[in-house]
Amino acid sequence: MFAHLMARTTTAVAAASVLVLLSPAQAHATAIGSTPVASFDYQVGGVTMKVPTGCMFSHIIRGQGKDITYQNAGVDCGFVGALNAGFCNWRIDFTYADTGNKTYRISRGKTHTECKIDPMRNNAPQTLPHYGKACAHLNINGVRRVSQCHHITK
C-alpha cells in the first residue's frame, strides 16, 4: 500500500513539475468574413457602369490580441458578377473603432482609376491601442458600397 502511494505521489509531482516548466502556448486568431456586394450603377466618364449580383467583399485578419500581423480585403466575383467590366475608381479603406464604436484610426487606400474585376488591398501589420473592431470598406467613385468587420477582443 505504501509503495503504491509513493508511486502515485512521485507521478503527481513529476507531472506538476513538467507543467510548471512548460510555458503556455501563444494564442493566435484568424477571422475571415464575406459580405455580398449589392447591385448598383455608377458613372465613369459619362458611361453608366452596372455591377450585377454575384460579387463578394471578403476581409481576412490574423493576429493575437491587439496585434494584427496580416490584413487583406478584396472582391471576388462569380457567375454573372464575373462578366461585368469591373470596379472603376475603387478604393479600399481599413477603419478601427474602440468598444464604444468610436473610430480612432483610418487607413485610407489609394484610389485606383483603372477598372478591375478583383480589387484587393493589404494593410501593414500594426498594434491597436484599443480592443473593438476592424473593418474594411470598398468605395467606388468615392461612395462606400460595402463593408465587412471583425471584432477584436481579449
XYZ file of N, CA and C in Angstrom:
462
model
N 0.823 -1.183 0.000
C 0.000 0.000 0.000
C 0.872 1.253 0.000
N 1.939 1.264 0.861
C 2.827 2.412 0.940
C 3.557 2.620 -0.399
N 3.999 1.539 -1.033
C 4.699 1.639 -2.320
C 3.771 2.220 -3.389
N 2.506 1.799 -3.369
C 1.526 2.311 -4.336
C 1.301 3.810 -4.128
N 1.199 4.248 -2.857
C 1.010 5.661 -2.544
C 2.211 6.487 -2.968
N 3.426 5.957 -2.741
C 4.652 6.662 -3.150
C 4.727 6.796 -4.672
N 4.341 5.763 -5.379
C 4.370 5.805 -6.851
C 3.401 6.861 -7.373
N 2.211 6.914 -6.803
C 1.232 7.919 -7.219
C 1.726 9.320 -6.889
N 2.303 9.517 -5.719
C 2.816 10.824 -5.310
C 3.959 11.257 -6.220
N 4.862 10.348 -6.524
C 6.001 10.659 -7.392
C 5.497 11.042 -8.792
N 4.530 10.309 -9.305
C 3.963 10.615 -10.623
C 3.292 11.981 -10.624
N 2.545 12.288 -9.583
C 1.856 13.577 -9.493
C 2.857 14.722 -9.428
N 3.906 14.565 -8.621
C 4.932 15.613 -8.505
C 5.656 15.795 -9.836
N 5.987 14.706 -10.511
C 6.672 14.795 -11.808
C 5.789 15.499 -12.840
N 4.495 15.153 -12.885
C 3.582 15.790 -13.833
C 3.436 17.278 -13.545
N 3.333 17.645 -12.272
C 3.218 19.051 -11.904
C 4.484 19.814 -12.275
N 5.635 19.200 -12.098
C 6.902 19.851 -12.442
C 6.987 20.127 -13.936
N 6.556 19.162 -14.743
C 6.566 19.349 -16.195
C 5.646 20.494 -16.586
N 4.462 20.555 -15.989
C 3.515 21.629 -16.312
C 4.064 22.994 -15.920
N 4.775 23.093 -14.816
C 5.354 24.362 -14.383
C 6.446 24.803 -15.336
N 7.234 23.854 -15.839
C 8.353 24.189 -16.715
C 7.909 24.572 -18.126
N 6.755 24.079 -18.551
C 6.264 24.409 -19.885
C 5.630 25.790 -19.896
N 6.006 26.605 -20.866
C 5.356 27.911 -20.994
C 4.058 27.728 -21.777
N 3.053 28.537 -21.487
C 1.787 28.381 -22.208
C 1.954 28.718 -23.681
N 1.216 28.043 -24.512
C 1.249 28.311 -25.949
C 0.579 29.657 -26.224
N 1.135 30.394 -27.182
C 0.546 31.666 -27.539
C -0.728 31.440 -28.347
N -1.726 32.241 -28.063
C -2.989 32.146 -28.788
C -2.923 33.022 -30.040
N -3.308 32.468 -31.155
C -3.362 33.208 -32.410
C -4.796 33.141 -32.926
N -5.196 34.191 -33.601
C -6.570 34.242 -34.096
C -6.577 34.614 -35.573
N -7.527 34.050 -36.273
C -7.780 34.391 -37.667
C -9.275 34.588 -37.829
N -9.640 35.649 -38.504
C -11.052 35.905 -38.790
C -11.187 36.155 -40.285
N -12.146 35.491 -40.881
C -12.426 35.650 -42.311
C -13.927 35.858 -42.468
N -14.296 36.861 -43.222
C -15.706 37.103 -43.452
C -15.942 37.666 -44.839
N -17.129 37.426 -45.366
C -17.509 37.940 -46.682
C -18.904 38.538 -46.615
N -19.085 39.606 -47.374
C -20.371 40.293 -47.461
C -20.716 40.449 -48.940
N -21.950 40.142 -49.337
C -22.321 40.315 -50.747
C -22.273 41.795 -51.155
N -21.814 42.037 -52.362
C -21.828 43.385 -52.926
C -23.176 43.547 -53.611
N -23.982 44.491 -53.129
C -25.295 44.736 -53.726
C -25.127 45.303 -55.131
N -26.043 44.979 -56.012
C -26.031 45.504 -57.369
C -26.200 47.025 -57.330
N -25.426 47.735 -58.155
C -25.559 49.190 -58.228
C -25.036 49.691 -59.564
N -25.447 50.897 -59.922
C -24.975 51.583 -61.124
C -24.153 52.790 -60.698
N -23.157 53.146 -61.523
C -22.395 54.362 -61.279
C -21.850 54.877 -62.611
N -21.448 56.128 -62.622
C -20.988 56.788 -63.836
C -19.463 56.886 -63.873
N -18.895 56.577 -65.045
C -17.460 56.770 -65.282
C -17.325 57.436 -66.637
N -16.908 58.683 -66.655
C -16.718 59.408 -67.906
C -17.968 59.461 -68.764
N -19.122 59.603 -68.137
C -20.377 59.684 -68.876
C -20.960 58.331 -69.257
N -20.275 57.251 -68.923
C -20.767 55.901 -69.225
C -21.325 55.298 -67.941
N -22.506 54.705 -68.031
C -23.100 54.053 -66.869
C -22.538 52.642 -66.738
N -21.955 52.379 -65.584
C -21.413 51.058 -65.273
C -22.398 50.370 -64.336
N -22.631 49.094 -64.560
C -23.537 48.329 -63.712
C -22.766 47.189 -63.062
N -22.864 47.106 -61.750
C -22.284 45.994 -61.012
C -23.444 45.059 -60.663
N -23.477 43.882 -61.287
C -24.579 42.953 -61.009
C -24.319 42.173 -59.716
N -25.284 41.357 -59.342
C -25.083 40.485 -58.187
C -24.055 39.423 -58.542
N -23.524 38.768 -57.540
C -22.558 37.699 -57.772
C -21.164 38.027 -57.306
N -20.977 39.175 -56.632
C -19.669 39.540 -56.109
C -19.714 39.554 -54.577
N -18.603 39.144 -53.974
C -18.473 39.135 -52.518
C -17.255 39.963 -52.130
N -17.410 40.744 -51.057
C -16.307 41.521 -50.496
C -15.812 40.767 -49.274
N -14.566 40.312 -49.308
C -14.006 39.494 -48.235
C -12.921 40.237 -47.487
N -12.840 39.950 -46.185
C -11.886 40.604 -45.283
C -11.288 39.532 -44.387
N -9.959 39.458 -44.365
C -9.267 38.499 -43.510
C -8.323 39.260 -42.599
N -8.261 38.811 -41.363
C -7.381 39.445 -40.382
C -6.751 38.344 -39.534
N -5.446 38.439 -39.315
C -4.727 37.474 -38.476
C -3.961 38.244 -37.405
N -3.810 37.622 -36.264
C -3.039 38.256 -35.218
C -3.252 37.606 -33.872
N -2.922 38.380 -32.843
C -3.042 37.912 -31.469
C -3.348 39.128 -30.607
N -4.470 39.099 -29.915
C -4.853 40.251 -29.097
C -5.012 41.482 -29.971
N -4.334 42.557 -29.578
C -4.406 43.803 -30.343
C -3.338 43.885 -31.435
N -2.533 42.833 -31.584
C -1.503 42.800 -32.621
C -2.058 42.182 -33.894
N -2.085 42.960 -34.968
C -2.526 42.475 -36.274
C -1.271 42.174 -37.081
N -1.121 40.905 -37.487
C 0.059 40.514 -38.251
C -0.208 40.495 -39.753
N -1.479 40.381 -40.154
C -1.838 40.331 -41.571
C -3.277 40.798 -41.719
N -3.517 41.609 -42.763
C -4.878 42.046 -43.044
C -5.020 42.278 -44.544
N -6.121 41.772 -45.109
C -6.353 41.856 -46.536
C -7.849 41.970 -46.782
N -8.219 42.701 -47.816
C -9.620 42.786 -48.227
C -9.668 42.870 -49.743
N -10.723 42.284 -50.314
C -10.856 42.326 -51.760
C -12.180 41.766 -52.225
N -12.405 41.875 -53.517
C -13.648 41.432 -54.136
C -13.387 40.191 -54.978
N -14.296 39.234 -54.868
C -14.305 38.048 -55.724
C -15.676 37.978 -56.375
N -15.696 37.762 -57.690
C -16.962 37.692 -58.414
C -17.095 36.340 -59.101
N -18.305 35.864 -59.155
C -18.602 34.617 -59.839
C -19.886 34.769 -60.624
N -20.180 33.789 -61.444
C -21.400 33.766 -62.240
C -21.548 35.059 -63.046
N -22.689 35.725 -62.955
C -22.951 36.953 -63.709
C -21.991 38.063 -63.282
N -21.650 38.097 -61.993
C -20.740 39.137 -61.489
C -19.385 39.117 -62.170
N -18.942 37.931 -62.590
C -17.635 37.821 -63.243
C -17.652 38.366 -64.665
N -18.834 38.639 -65.197
C -18.945 39.144 -66.571
C -18.958 40.663 -66.629
N -18.997 41.343 -65.479
C -19.065 42.802 -65.525
C -17.711 43.400 -65.885
N -17.693 44.685 -66.182
C -16.470 45.371 -66.606
C -15.505 45.610 -65.453
N -15.949 45.365 -64.259
C -15.081 45.568 -63.109
C -15.497 46.788 -62.311
N -14.677 47.093 -61.344
C -14.912 48.222 -60.452
C -13.932 49.329 -60.846
N -14.468 50.483 -61.205
C -13.635 51.612 -61.632
C -13.596 52.646 -60.506
N -12.498 53.384 -60.456
C -12.321 54.415 -59.417
C -12.570 53.816 -58.034
N -11.897 52.697 -57.748
C -12.109 51.980 -56.500
C -11.032 52.303 -55.461
N -11.425 52.120 -54.219
C -10.516 52.350 -53.080
C -10.974 51.436 -51.942
N -10.024 50.846 -51.238
C -10.344 50.039 -50.055
C -9.719 50.714 -48.843
N -10.568 51.006 -47.857
C -10.123 51.622 -46.595
C -10.251 50.613 -45.467
N -9.382 50.753 -44.474
C -9.486 49.984 -43.234
C -9.744 50.968 -42.106
N -10.715 50.658 -41.242
C -11.004 51.517 -40.091
C -10.966 50.690 -38.818
N -10.673 51.379 -37.721
C -10.560 50.728 -36.417
C -11.350 51.547 -35.408
N -12.199 50.850 -34.641
C -13.045 51.521 -33.655
C -12.872 50.839 -32.304
N -13.073 51.608 -31.232
C -12.981 51.042 -29.883
C -14.288 50.330 -29.538
N -14.381 49.811 -28.309
C -15.579 49.059 -27.912
C -16.818 49.942 -27.819
N -16.646 51.259 -27.758
C -17.768 52.194 -27.789
C -18.158 52.590 -29.204
N -17.565 51.915 -30.212
C -17.829 52.156 -31.631
C -17.328 53.514 -32.116
N -16.345 54.093 -31.419
C -15.753 55.370 -31.846
C -14.523 55.072 -32.701
N -14.568 55.476 -33.960
C -13.450 55.248 -34.875
C -12.261 56.092 -34.441
N -11.112 55.438 -34.264
C -9.908 56.160 -33.837
C -8.777 56.082 -34.864
N -8.913 55.234 -35.881
C -7.856 55.152 -36.897
C -8.487 54.780 -38.232
N -8.014 55.454 -39.282
C -8.456 55.156 -40.647
C -7.213 55.000 -41.513
N -7.137 53.889 -42.219
C -6.072 53.672 -43.189
C -6.728 53.758 -44.565
N -6.625 54.950 -45.146
C -7.283 55.214 -46.422
C -6.419 54.681 -47.559
N -7.032 53.873 -48.415
C -6.300 53.321 -49.549
C -6.193 54.317 -50.685
N -5.385 53.972 -51.653
C -5.211 54.776 -52.854
C -6.414 54.567 -53.764
N -6.885 55.628 -54.407
C -7.945 55.491 -55.397
C -7.317 55.030 -56.706
N -7.831 53.928 -57.239
C -7.331 53.348 -58.484
C -8.305 53.699 -59.597
N -7.828 54.406 -60.617
C -8.711 54.852 -61.695
C -9.004 53.752 -62.710
N -8.145 52.734 -62.761
C -8.405 51.650 -63.708
C -9.580 50.801 -63.221
N -10.193 50.093 -64.157
C -11.292 49.194 -63.818
C -10.709 47.808 -63.571
N -11.116 47.209 -62.467
C -10.573 45.915 -62.081
C -11.695 45.035 -61.547
N -11.763 43.791 -62.009
C -12.809 42.866 -61.577
C -12.549 42.356 -60.162
N -11.285 42.362 -59.738
C -10.946 41.806 -58.429
C -10.064 42.762 -57.606
N -10.578 43.946 -57.256
C -9.754 44.870 -56.472
C -9.383 44.246 -55.123
N -8.142 44.515 -54.691
C -7.659 43.934 -53.450
C -6.629 44.864 -52.814
N -6.560 44.831 -51.475
C -5.580 45.641 -50.753
C -5.136 44.914 -49.486
N -3.831 44.962 -49.227
C -3.263 44.507 -47.961
C -3.015 45.727 -47.086
N -3.019 45.531 -45.784
C -2.675 46.605 -44.858
C -1.492 46.154 -44.026
N -0.685 47.098 -43.583
C 0.533 46.800 -42.836
C 0.217 46.223 -41.455
N 1.092 45.340 -40.954
C 0.937 44.858 -39.574
C 0.974 46.044 -38.607
N 0.267 45.904 -37.484
C 0.195 47.005 -36.524
C -0.308 46.512 -35.176
N -0.091 47.326 -34.169
C -0.636 47.058 -32.836
C -1.695 48.113 -32.556
N -2.903 47.661 -32.261
C -4.004 48.578 -31.992
C -3.947 49.052 -30.542
N -4.301 50.300 -30.279
C -4.307 50.797 -28.903
C -5.524 50.340 -28.102
N -6.571 49.876 -28.788
C -7.822 49.507 -28.106
C -8.402 48.229 -28.698
N -9.139 47.505 -27.878
C -9.972 46.429 -28.387
C -11.196 47.079 -29.037
N -11.877 46.361 -29.899
C -13.065 46.907 -30.569
C -13.327 46.162 -31.842
N -13.231 46.866 -32.979
C -13.455 46.196 -34.260
C -12.566 46.788 -35.338
N -12.282 45.935 -36.321
C -11.515 46.332 -37.503
C -12.419 46.082 -38.706
N -12.532 47.080 -39.576
C -13.423 46.975 -40.733
C -12.674 47.287 -42.025
N -13.149 46.697 -43.098
C -12.679 47.021 -44.444
C -13.874 47.561 -45.216
N -13.629 48.579 -46.047
C -14.709 49.233 -46.792
C -14.296 49.370 -48.259
N -15.202 49.007 -49.161
C -14.980 49.199 -50.587
C -15.716 50.453 -51.026
N -14.969 51.396 -51.585
C -15.527 52.644 -52.093
C -15.394 52.660 -53.613
N -16.472 53.026 -54.289
C -16.477 53.166 -55.749
C -16.910 54.593 -56.059
N -16.058 55.316 -56.812
C -16.341 56.725 -57.127
C -16.557 57.547 -55.863
N -15.851 57.213 -54.804
C -15.957 57.959 -53.551
C -17.147 57.600 -52.692
N -17.937 56.596 -53.100
C -19.123 56.178 -52.346
C -18.863 54.806 -51.727
N -19.069 54.699 -50.397
C -18.903 53.413 -49.726
C -20.024 52.484 -50.191
N -19.642 51.332 -50.762
C -20.620 50.394 -51.305
C -20.820 49.153 -50.438
N -19.785 48.720 -49.731
C -19.892 47.517 -48.900
C -18.809 47.554 -47.822
N -19.120 46.996 -46.663
C -18.184 46.915 -45.544
C -18.210 45.521 -44.953
N -17.113 45.144 -44.325
C -17.033 43.861 -43.638
C -16.154 44.074 -42.405
N -16.650 43.691 -41.211
C -15.958 43.969 -39.947
C -15.707 42.711 -39.130
N -14.680 42.788 -38.272
C -14.358 41.741 -37.301
C -14.151 42.393 -35.952
N -14.636 41.738 -34.913
C -14.427 42.233 -33.556
C -13.079 41.770 -33.039
N -12.351 42.666 -32.397
C -11.046 42.371 -31.807
C -11.258 42.368 -30.285
N -11.165 41.183 -29.695
C -11.444 41.059 -28.251
C -10.308 40.319 -27.552
N -10.356 40.338 -26.243
C -9.341 39.631 -25.452
C -9.484 38.156 -25.645
